[in-house]
Amino acid sequence: MSELAAWPVLAGRSLRLTLRNVESLFIALLLPVMLMLLFVYLFGGAIQTATPQYVTYALPGVLLLCAAYGSSMTAVMVAEDMTEGIVDRFRSMDVGALSLLSGHVTASTLRNLGSVTIVFGVAFAIGFRPAAGPAGWLAAIGLLIAFIVAMSSVSAMIGLLARTTEAASGFTFFVLFLPYPSSAFVPIETMPGWLHGFARHQPATPVIESVRGLLLDQPVGTHPWTALAWCTGLLLVAAVLAGPLFRRRTR
């Protein structure tokens, strides 16, 4: 089987495995919705932001949490493939690292777009009213897709590093933590001074600021370019390391 033919086949396989794991799929879809309702209705009244409604401010952060969590599950799925012997069967059919990991990343992107759609639906139901035109929407969704692809690729690399699925699942906690010390849910200025540098310059912040500004039709400055630079850098690191890691695990 050629690399070009194996990629969509393996992406379909990953999607079918997701549908069979009903518990994980349910959590991946429900968690972002619960977080949205939690922040908006329990904490939103106590948090002062520049937006008239807290749901407008919090939505980009919840979208990133949703994308980060869904992408991190790729590490577990890759680790399962590496530890359960299926990779040996793939290699006998001349399926290499590029096809296997691209299939997982593609499936992760499609899963996460479904989750993002649900989060947008809930946000509209509880009062989110964007001001973006078609170009703003396309740019915002494009940045979210870039972040999902980058994080899914890094997650796939982590899956190659992890020796067990339990170790791979630990990556989920790190990814879920990343949006909190950012501008996702509170302005950075309200955080302790020693945290400002990290909060401003970590990968989640420029994506959040870009998506928020684009959806509200506000100036975004250089945030989109910074976000794309982070996504491109993470994707390149994952792509460069994936081949050697795959060969080391399968030799």
Tab-separated table of N, CA and C in Angstrom, residues 94-239:
chain	number	residue	atom	x	y	z
A	94	ASP	N	3.902	-2.220	4.175
A	94	ASP	CA	4.673	-1.057	3.719
A	94	ASP	C	4.008	0.267	4.104
A	95	VAL	N	3.412	0.295	5.291
A	95	VAL	CA	2.836	1.522	5.833
A	95	VAL	C	3.830	2.103	6.833
A	96	GLY	N	4.303	3.315	6.577
A	96	GLY	CA	5.331	3.910	7.417
A	96	GLY	C	4.794	4.922	8.405
A	97	ALA	N	5.732	5.614	9.035
A	97	ALA	CA	5.375	6.572	10.082
A	97	ALA	C	4.511	7.710	9.545
A	98	LEU	N	4.829	8.188	8.330
A	98	LEU	CA	4.096	9.332	7.789
A	98	LEU	C	2.609	9.022	7.641
A	99	SER	N	2.294	7.859	7.092
A	99	SER	CA	0.895	7.489	6.909
A	99	SER	C	0.190	7.293	8.236
A	100	LEU	N	0.834	6.573	9.154
A	100	LEU	CA	0.213	6.282	10.442
A	100	LEU	C	-0.092	7.562	11.209
A	101	LEU	N	0.903	8.425	11.332
A	101	LEU	CA	0.716	9.639	12.122
A	101	LEU	C	-0.190	10.648	11.415
A	102	SER	N	-0.088	10.736	10.094
A	102	SER	CA	-0.974	11.643	9.359
A	102	SER	C	-2.428	11.210	9.504
A	103	GLY	N	-2.665	9.896	9.518
A	103	GLY	CA	-4.021	9.404	9.731
A	103	GLY	C	-4.561	9.804	11.082
A	104	HIS	N	-3.731	9.666	12.123
A	104	HIS	CA	-4.154	10.063	13.461
A	104	HIS	C	-4.407	11.567	13.547
A	105	VAL	N	-3.528	12.362	12.947
A	105	VAL	CA	-3.676	13.824	13.011
A	105	VAL	C	-4.925	14.265	12.246
A	106	THR	N	-5.177	13.662	11.086
A	106	THR	CA	-6.373	13.998	10.313
A	106	THR	C	-7.642	13.666	11.092
A	107	ALA	N	-7.673	12.474	11.681
A	107	ALA	CA	-8.844	12.086	12.473
A	107	ALA	C	-9.031	13.013	13.664
A	108	SER	N	-7.938	13.386	14.319
A	108	SER	CA	-8.021	14.304	15.454
A	108	SER	C	-8.585	15.650	15.029
A	109	THR	N	-8.154	16.140	13.880
A	109	THR	CA	-8.652	17.428	13.382
A	109	THR	C	-10.150	17.370	13.128
A	110	LEU	N	-10.614	16.300	12.514
A	110	LEU	CA	-12.047	16.167	12.236
A	110	LEU	C	-12.851	16.038	13.525
A	111	ARG	N	-12.334	15.256	14.482
A	111	ARG	CA	-13.030	15.128	15.774
A	111	ARG	C	-13.142	16.474	16.467
A	112	ASN	N	-12.064	17.212	16.445
A	112	ASN	CA	-12.046	18.493	17.149
A	112	ASN	C	-12.927	19.529	16.473
A	113	LEU	N	-13.029	19.480	15.160
A	113	LEU	CA	-13.939	20.409	14.486
A	113	LEU	C	-15.379	20.139	14.888
A	114	GLY	N	-15.711	18.880	15.116
A	114	GLY	CA	-17.041	18.563	15.634
A	114	GLY	C	-17.260	19.138	17.014
A	115	SER	N	-16.255	19.017	17.888
A	115	SER	CA	-16.364	19.573	19.235
A	115	SER	C	-16.472	21.091	19.205
A	116	VAL	N	-15.670	21.720	18.346
A	116	VAL	CA	-15.704	23.183	18.222
A	116	VAL	C	-17.087	23.648	17.772
A	117	THR	N	-17.690	22.905	16.861
A	117	THR	CA	-19.029	23.262	16.388
A	117	THR	C	-20.043	23.213	17.524
A	118	ILE	N	-19.942	22.196	18.373
A	118	ILE	CA	-20.850	22.085	19.511
A	118	ILE	C	-20.652	23.253	20.480
A	119	VAL	N	-19.399	23.604	20.748
A	119	VAL	CA	-19.119	24.718	21.667
A	119	VAL	C	-19.683	26.022	21.105
A	120	PHE	N	-19.520	26.257	19.814
A	120	PHE	CA	-20.100	27.458	19.203
A	120	PHE	C	-21.619	27.452	19.361
A	121	GLY	N	-22.239	26.292	19.156
A	121	GLY	CA	-23.689	26.208	19.296
A	121	GLY	C	-24.152	26.562	20.695
A	122	VAL	N	-23.455	26.044	21.711
A	122	VAL	CA	-23.800	26.356	23.097
A	122	VAL	C	-23.572	27.838	23.385
A	123	ALA	N	-22.478	28.391	22.870
A	123	ALA	CA	-22.180	29.807	23.099
A	123	ALA	C	-23.273	30.693	22.516
A	124	PHE	N	-23.729	30.389	21.310
A	124	PHE	CA	-24.822	31.162	20.712
A	124	PHE	C	-26.088	31.049	21.558
A	125	ALA	N	-26.330	29.858	22.102
A	125	ALA	CA	-27.546	29.642	22.887
A	125	ALA	C	-27.555	30.457	24.178
A	126	ILE	N	-26.365	30.760	24.729
A	126	ILE	CA	-26.317	31.472	26.005
A	126	ILE	C	-25.904	32.938	25.850
A	127	GLY	N	-25.928	33.444	24.604
A	127	GLY	CA	-25.776	34.886	24.447
A	127	GLY	C	-24.610	35.385	23.640
A	128	PHE	N	-23.787	34.514	23.070
A	128	PHE	CA	-22.656	34.980	22.263
A	128	PHE	C	-23.152	35.559	20.952
A	129	ARG	N	-22.742	36.789	20.664
A	129	ARG	CA	-23.150	37.444	19.436
A	129	ARG	C	-21.912	38.068	18.779
A	130	PRO	N	-21.301	37.380	17.828
A	130	PRO	CA	-20.085	37.899	17.189
A	130	PRO	C	-20.400	39.034	16.225
A	131	ALA	N	-19.360	39.810	15.914
A	131	ALA	CA	-19.509	40.902	14.962
A	131	ALA	C	-18.706	40.653	13.698
A	132	ALA	N	-18.104	39.477	13.578
A	132	ALA	CA	-17.207	39.194	12.464
A	132	ALA	C	-17.974	39.001	11.166
A	133	GLY	N	-17.337	39.392	10.076
A	133	GLY	CA	-17.850	39.090	8.755
A	133	GLY	C	-17.294	37.761	8.274
A	134	PRO	N	-17.566	37.389	7.033
A	134	PRO	CA	-17.085	36.108	6.507
A	134	PRO	C	-15.567	35.957	6.590
A	135	ALA	N	-14.822	37.032	6.282
A	135	ALA	CA	-13.364	36.951	6.325
A	135	ALA	C	-12.872	36.708	7.752
A	136	GLY	N	-13.482	37.384	8.720
A	136	GLY	CA	-13.098	37.186	10.112
A	136	GLY	C	-13.374	35.780	10.589
A	137	TRP	N	-14.543	35.241	10.204
A	137	TRP	CA	-14.867	33.864	10.573
A	137	TRP	C	-13.876	32.879	9.964
A	138	LEU	N	-13.568	33.051	8.692
A	138	LEU	CA	-12.630	32.141	8.028
A	138	LEU	C	-11.250	32.203	8.678
A	139	ALA	N	-10.807	33.415	9.006
A	139	ALA	CA	-9.501	33.555	9.645
A	139	ALA	C	-9.487	32.912	11.022
A	140	ALA	N	-10.551	33.113	11.807
A	140	ALA	CA	-10.622	32.535	13.151
A	140	ALA	C	-10.633	31.006	13.088
A	141	ILE	N	-11.472	30.452	12.213
A	141	ILE	CA	-11.536	28.991	12.081
A	141	ILE	C	-10.213	28.451	11.550
A	142	GLY	N	-9.583	29.185	10.639
A	142	GLY	CA	-8.291	28.753	10.118
A	142	GLY	C	-7.229	28.675	11.200
A	143	LEU	N	-7.215	29.658	12.106
A	143	LEU	CA	-6.255	29.629	13.211
A	143	LEU	C	-6.543	28.472	14.165
A	144	LEU	N	-7.828	28.217	14.422
A	144	LEU	CA	-8.176	27.089	15.278
A	144	LEU	C	-7.730	25.771	14.652
A	145	ILE	N	-7.924	25.630	13.344
A	145	ILE	CA	-7.484	24.410	12.661
A	145	ILE	C	-5.968	24.276	12.723
A	146	ALA	N	-5.256	25.388	12.523
A	146	ALA	CA	-3.791	25.345	12.603
A	146	ALA	C	-3.336	24.901	13.990
A	147	PHE	N	-3.997	25.414	15.031
A	147	PHE	CA	-3.647	25.016	16.400
A	147	PHE	C	-3.949	23.543	16.629
A	148	ILE	N	-5.093	23.076	16.142
A	148	ILE	CA	-5.464	21.666	16.312
A	148	ILE	C	-4.462	20.762	15.617
A	149	VAL	N	-4.090	21.106	14.383
A	149	VAL	CA	-3.130	20.275	13.643
A	149	VAL	C	-1.786	20.258	14.352
A	150	ALA	N	-1.338	21.430	14.830
A	150	ALA	CA	-0.045	21.494	15.519
A	150	ALA	C	-0.061	20.683	16.803
A	151	MET	N	-1.099	20.851	17.629
A	151	MET	CA	-1.168	20.113	18.884
A	151	MET	C	-1.373	18.625	18.660
A	152	SER	N	-2.129	18.257	17.633
A	152	SER	CA	-2.312	16.839	17.326
A	152	SER	C	-1.001	16.212	16.882
A	153	SER	N	-0.200	16.964	16.134
A	153	SER	CA	1.097	16.454	15.690
A	153	SER	C	2.048	16.275	16.866
A	154	VAL	N	2.053	17.247	17.774
A	154	VAL	CA	2.885	17.108	18.976
A	154	VAL	C	2.401	15.927	19.814
A	155	SER	N	1.089	15.767	19.908
A	155	SER	CA	0.537	14.649	20.666
A	155	SER	C	0.941	13.311	20.053
A	156	ALA	N	0.926	13.238	18.729
A	156	ALA	CA	1.360	12.007	18.068
A	156	ALA	C	2.817	11.706	18.390
A	157	MET	N	3.646	12.752	18.431
A	157	MET	CA	5.051	12.565	18.788
A	157	MET	C	5.178	12.068	20.228
A	158	ILE	N	4.366	12.618	21.129
A	158	ILE	CA	4.375	12.162	22.526
A	158	ILE	C	3.955	10.690	22.599
A	159	GLY	N	2.987	10.309	21.767
A	159	GLY	CA	2.566	8.916	21.730
A	159	GLY	C	3.687	7.980	21.326
A	160	LEU	N	4.582	8.447	20.466
A	160	LEU	CA	5.742	7.647	20.082
A	160	LEU	C	6.765	7.565	21.214
A	161	LEU	N	6.853	8.620	21.996
A	161	LEU	CA	7.802	8.637	23.119
A	161	LEU	C	7.327	7.774	24.282
A	162	ALA	N	6.018	7.794	24.532
A	162	ALA	CA	5.476	7.112	25.706
A	162	ALA	C	5.564	5.597	25.540
A	163	ARG	N	5.942	4.933	26.617
A	163	ARG	CA	6.045	3.477	26.584
A	163	ARG	C	4.726	2.800	26.916
A	164	THR	N	3.812	3.527	27.551
A	164	THR	CA	2.508	2.975	27.905
A	164	THR	C	1.434	4.009	27.596
A	165	THR	N	0.198	3.529	27.491
A	165	THR	CA	-0.905	4.462	27.265
A	165	THR	C	-1.136	5.348	28.486
A	166	GLU	N	-0.822	4.840	29.679
A	166	GLU	CA	-0.978	5.657	30.894
A	166	GLU	C	-0.019	6.838	30.858
A	167	ALA	N	1.206	6.581	30.423
A	167	ALA	CA	2.178	7.677	30.317
A	167	ALA	C	1.729	8.690	29.271
A	168	ALA	N	1.179	8.213	28.164
A	168	ALA	CA	0.706	9.127	27.120
A	168	ALA	C	-0.457	9.975	27.615
A	169	SER	N	-1.318	9.390	28.441
A	169	SER	CA	-2.473	10.143	28.936
A	169	SER	C	-2.047	11.283	29.849
A	170	GLY	N	-0.847	11.204	30.444
A	170	GLY	CA	-0.365	12.293	31.278
A	170	GLY	C	-0.191	13.583	30.506
A	171	PHE	N	0.012	13.485	29.178
A	171	PHE	CA	0.161	14.677	28.347
A	171	PHE	C	-1.125	15.495	28.348
A	172	THR	N	-2.261	14.815	28.537
A	172	THR	CA	-3.546	15.504	28.558
A	172	THR	C	-3.596	16.562	29.652
A	173	PHE	N	-3.074	16.240	30.825
A	173	PHE	CA	-3.130	17.188	31.942
A	173	PHE	C	-2.294	18.434	31.641
A	174	PHE	N	-1.139	18.241	31.001
A	174	PHE	CA	-0.310	19.393	30.651
A	174	PHE	C	-1.023	20.292	29.653
A	175	VAL	N	-1.618	19.695	28.631
A	175	VAL	CA	-2.291	20.468	27.593
A	175	VAL	C	-3.506	21.198	28.156
A	176	LEU	N	-4.254	20.545	29.042
A	176	LEU	CA	-5.412	21.197	29.649
A	176	LEU	C	-5.006	22.375	30.523
A	177	PHE	N	-3.830	22.317	31.111
A	177	PHE	CA	-3.372	23.400	31.972
A	177	PHE	C	-2.943	24.619	31.162
A	178	LEU	N	-2.456	24.408	29.936
A	178	LEU	CA	-1.823	25.477	29.167
A	178	LEU	C	-2.690	26.717	28.975
A	179	PRO	N	-3.983	26.612	28.645
A	179	PRO	CA	-4.761	27.843	28.434
A	179	PRO	C	-5.042	28.654	29.702
A	180	TYR	N	-4.912	28.062	30.870
A	180	TYR	CA	-5.276	28.804	32.083
A	180	TYR	C	-4.328	29.963	32.378
A	181	PRO	N	-2.996	29.781	32.355
A	181	PRO	CA	-2.114	30.938	32.542
A	181	PRO	C	-1.940	31.709	31.238
A	182	SER	N	-3.041	32.190	30.695
A	182	SER	CA	-3.051	32.972	29.459
A	182	SER	C	-4.185	33.980	29.584
A	183	SER	N	-4.547	34.593	28.479
A	183	SER	CA	-5.658	35.545	28.506
A	183	SER	C	-6.987	34.864	28.233
A	184	ALA	N	-7.070	33.556	28.444
A	184	ALA	CA	-8.274	32.801	28.101
A	184	ALA	C	-9.476	33.215	28.938
A	185	PHE	N	-9.304	33.336	30.254
A	185	PHE	CA	-10.453	33.518	31.141
A	185	PHE	C	-10.382	34.785	31.987
A	186	VAL	N	-9.208	35.340	32.167
A	186	VAL	CA	-9.059	36.617	32.864
A	186	VAL	C	-7.988	37.430	32.145
A	187	PRO	N	-8.054	38.758	32.205
A	187	PRO	CA	-6.991	39.568	31.613
A	187	PRO	C	-5.651	39.277	32.281
A	188	ILE	N	-4.606	39.263	31.494
A	188	ILE	CA	-3.274	38.956	32.021
A	188	ILE	C	-2.865	39.962	33.092
A	189	GLU	N	-3.336	41.203	32.956
A	189	GLU	CA	-2.959	42.242	33.917
A	189	GLU	C	-3.416	41.918	35.331
A	190	THR	N	-4.406	41.081	35.500
A	190	THR	CA	-4.897	40.737	36.836
A	190	THR	C	-4.079	39.631	37.496
A	191	MET	N	-3.151	39.032	36.759
A	191	MET	CA	-2.334	37.949	37.303
A	191	MET	C	-1.133	38.513	38.053
A	192	PRO	N	-0.463	37.721	38.893
A	192	PRO	CA	0.768	38.178	39.541
A	192	PRO	C	1.813	38.596	38.511
A	193	GLY	N	2.581	39.595	38.847
A	193	GLY	CA	3.545	40.145	37.903
A	193	GLY	C	4.541	39.133	37.376
A	194	TRP	N	4.959	38.193	38.228
A	194	TRP	CA	5.965	37.222	37.791
A	194	TRP	C	5.420	36.255	36.739
A	195	LEU	N	4.080	36.229	36.576
A	195	LEU	CA	3.475	35.322	35.609
A	195	LEU	C	3.202	35.983	34.267
A	196	HIS	N	3.322	37.314	34.201
A	196	HIS	CA	2.966	38.033	32.989
A	196	HIS	C	3.771	37.585	31.776
A	197	GLY	N	5.073	37.419	31.943
A	197	GLY	CA	5.929	37.062	30.816
A	197	GLY	C	5.517	35.751	30.183
A	198	PHE	N	5.306	34.731	31.020
A	198	PHE	CA	4.903	33.439	30.480
A	198	PHE	C	3.516	33.529	29.858
A	199	ALA	N	2.590	34.208	30.539
A	199	ALA	CA	1.215	34.279	30.042
A	199	ALA	C	1.137	34.970	28.685
A	200	ARG	N	1.974	35.984	28.476
A	200	ARG	CA	1.922	36.734	27.220
A	200	ARG	C	2.587	35.985	26.069
A	201	HIS	N	3.580	35.166	26.358
A	201	HIS	CA	4.414	34.609	25.296
A	201	HIS	C	4.305	33.101	25.128
A	202	GLN	N	3.353	32.479	25.788
A	202	GLN	CA	3.145	31.052	25.569
A	202	GLN	C	2.258	30.849	24.339
A	203	PRO	N	2.181	29.632	23.788
A	203	PRO	CA	1.475	29.429	22.500
A	203	PRO	C	-0.008	29.752	22.539
A	204	ALA	N	-0.689	29.534	23.666
A	204	ALA	CA	-2.145	29.693	23.680
A	204	ALA	C	-2.575	31.151	23.552
A	205	THR	N	-1.833	32.077	24.142
A	205	THR	CA	-2.273	33.473	24.202
A	205	THR	C	-2.468	34.112	22.829
A	206	PRO	N	-1.508	34.038	21.900
A	206	PRO	CA	-1.754	34.688	20.603
A	206	PRO	C	-2.909	34.070	19.827
A	207	VAL	N	-3.127	32.766	19.982
A	207	VAL	CA	-4.272	32.139	19.311
A	207	VAL	C	-5.574	32.676	19.905
A	208	ILE	N	-5.643	32.737	21.222
A	208	ILE	CA	-6.847	33.232	21.893
A	208	ILE	C	-7.116	34.683	21.535
A	209	GLU	N	-6.091	35.526	21.609
A	209	GLU	CA	-6.273	36.943	21.297
A	209	GLU	C	-6.685	37.138	19.840
A	210	SER	N	-6.128	36.322	18.953
A	210	SER	CA	-6.480	36.431	17.530
A	210	SER	C	-7.923	36.033	17.301
A	211	VAL	N	-8.333	34.892	17.839
A	211	VAL	CA	-9.695	34.412	17.636
A	211	VAL	C	-10.695	35.378	18.255
A	212	ARG	N	-10.396	35.872	19.452
A	212	ARG	CA	-11.304	36.817	20.112
A	212	ARG	C	-11.460	38.086	19.283
A	213	GLY	N	-10.340	38.649	18.842
A	213	GLY	CA	-10.404	39.876	18.056
A	213	GLY	C	-11.094	39.685	16.719
A	214	LEU	N	-10.826	38.559	16.059
A	214	LEU	CA	-11.442	38.313	14.757
A	214	LEU	C	-12.953	38.125	14.879
A	215	LEU	N	-13.398	37.403	15.889
A	215	LEU	CA	-14.833	37.168	16.052
A	215	LEU	C	-15.576	38.440	16.450
A	216	LEU	N	-14.885	39.324	17.150
A	216	LEU	CA	-15.510	40.582	17.565
A	216	LEU	C	-15.241	41.719	16.590
A	217	ASP	N	-14.538	41.401	15.497
A	217	ASP	CA	-14.190	42.401	14.482
A	217	ASP	C	-13.412	43.560	15.098
A	218	GLN	N	-12.420	43.217	15.904
A	218	GLN	CA	-11.550	44.201	16.546
A	218	GLN	C	-10.126	44.052	16.019
A	219	PRO	N	-9.282	45.082	16.165
A	219	PRO	CA	-7.889	44.970	15.714
A	219	PRO	C	-7.159	43.837	16.448
A	220	VAL	N	-6.380	43.084	15.701
A	220	VAL	CA	-5.664	41.948	16.292
A	220	VAL	C	-4.158	42.124	16.259
A	221	GLY	N	-3.679	43.190	15.615
A	221	GLY	CA	-2.246	43.454	15.597
A	221	GLY	C	-1.456	42.303	14.986
A	222	THR	N	-0.382	41.948	15.659
A	222	THR	CA	0.491	40.882	15.155
A	222	THR	C	0.154	39.514	15.757
A	223	HIS	N	-0.906	39.434	16.548
A	223	HIS	CA	-1.237	38.166	17.207
A	223	HIS	C	-1.428	37.004	16.226
A	224	PRO	N	-2.136	37.200	15.085
A	224	PRO	CA	-2.286	36.059	14.176
A	224	PRO	C	-0.957	35.535	13.639
A	225	TRP	N	-0.034	36.431	13.346
A	225	TRP	CA	1.266	35.990	12.825
A	225	TRP	C	2.061	35.264	13.905
A	226	THR	N	1.968	35.753	15.138
A	226	THR	CA	2.628	35.055	16.237
A	226	THR	C	2.018	33.678	16.445
A	227	ALA	N	0.682	33.616	16.364
A	227	ALA	CA	-0.001	32.325	16.514
A	227	ALA	C	0.421	31.351	15.420
A	228	LEU	N	0.466	31.818	14.184
A	228	LEU	CA	0.880	30.949	13.084
A	228	LEU	C	2.330	30.516	13.226
A	229	ALA	N	3.175	31.406	13.739
A	229	ALA	CA	4.576	31.040	13.955
A	229	ALA	C	4.690	29.922	14.989
A	230	TRP	N	3.925	30.037	16.087
A	230	TRP	CA	3.922	28.979	17.098
A	230	TRP	C	3.429	27.663	16.500
A	231	CYS	N	2.324	27.710	15.774
A	231	CYS	CA	1.759	26.488	15.202
A	231	CYS	C	2.716	25.852	14.205
A	232	THR	N	3.323	26.677	13.362
A	232	THR	CA	4.279	26.152	12.377
A	232	THR	C	5.491	25.542	13.067
A	233	GLY	N	5.999	26.230	14.096
A	233	GLY	CA	7.153	25.707	14.819
A	233	GLY	C	6.868	24.380	15.487
A	234	LEU	N	5.720	24.278	16.160
A	234	LEU	CA	5.355	23.021	16.812
A	234	LEU	C	5.177	21.902	15.796
A	235	LEU	N	4.557	22.226	14.661
A	235	LEU	CA	4.346	21.223	13.620
A	235	LEU	C	5.671	20.738	13.041
A	236	LEU	N	6.597	21.647	12.814
A	236	LEU	CA	7.898	21.271	12.264
A	236	LEU	C	8.687	20.401	13.239
A	237	VAL	N	8.669	20.762	14.515
A	237	VAL	CA	9.367	19.950	15.515
A	237	VAL	C	8.809	18.532	15.539
A	238	ALA	N	7.476	18.431	15.535
A	238	ALA	CA	6.846	17.113	15.559
A	238	ALA	C	7.186	16.325	14.301
A	239	ALA	N	7.162	16.994	13.138
A	239	ALA	CA	7.436	16.305	11.882
A	239	ALA	C	8.883	15.816	11.815
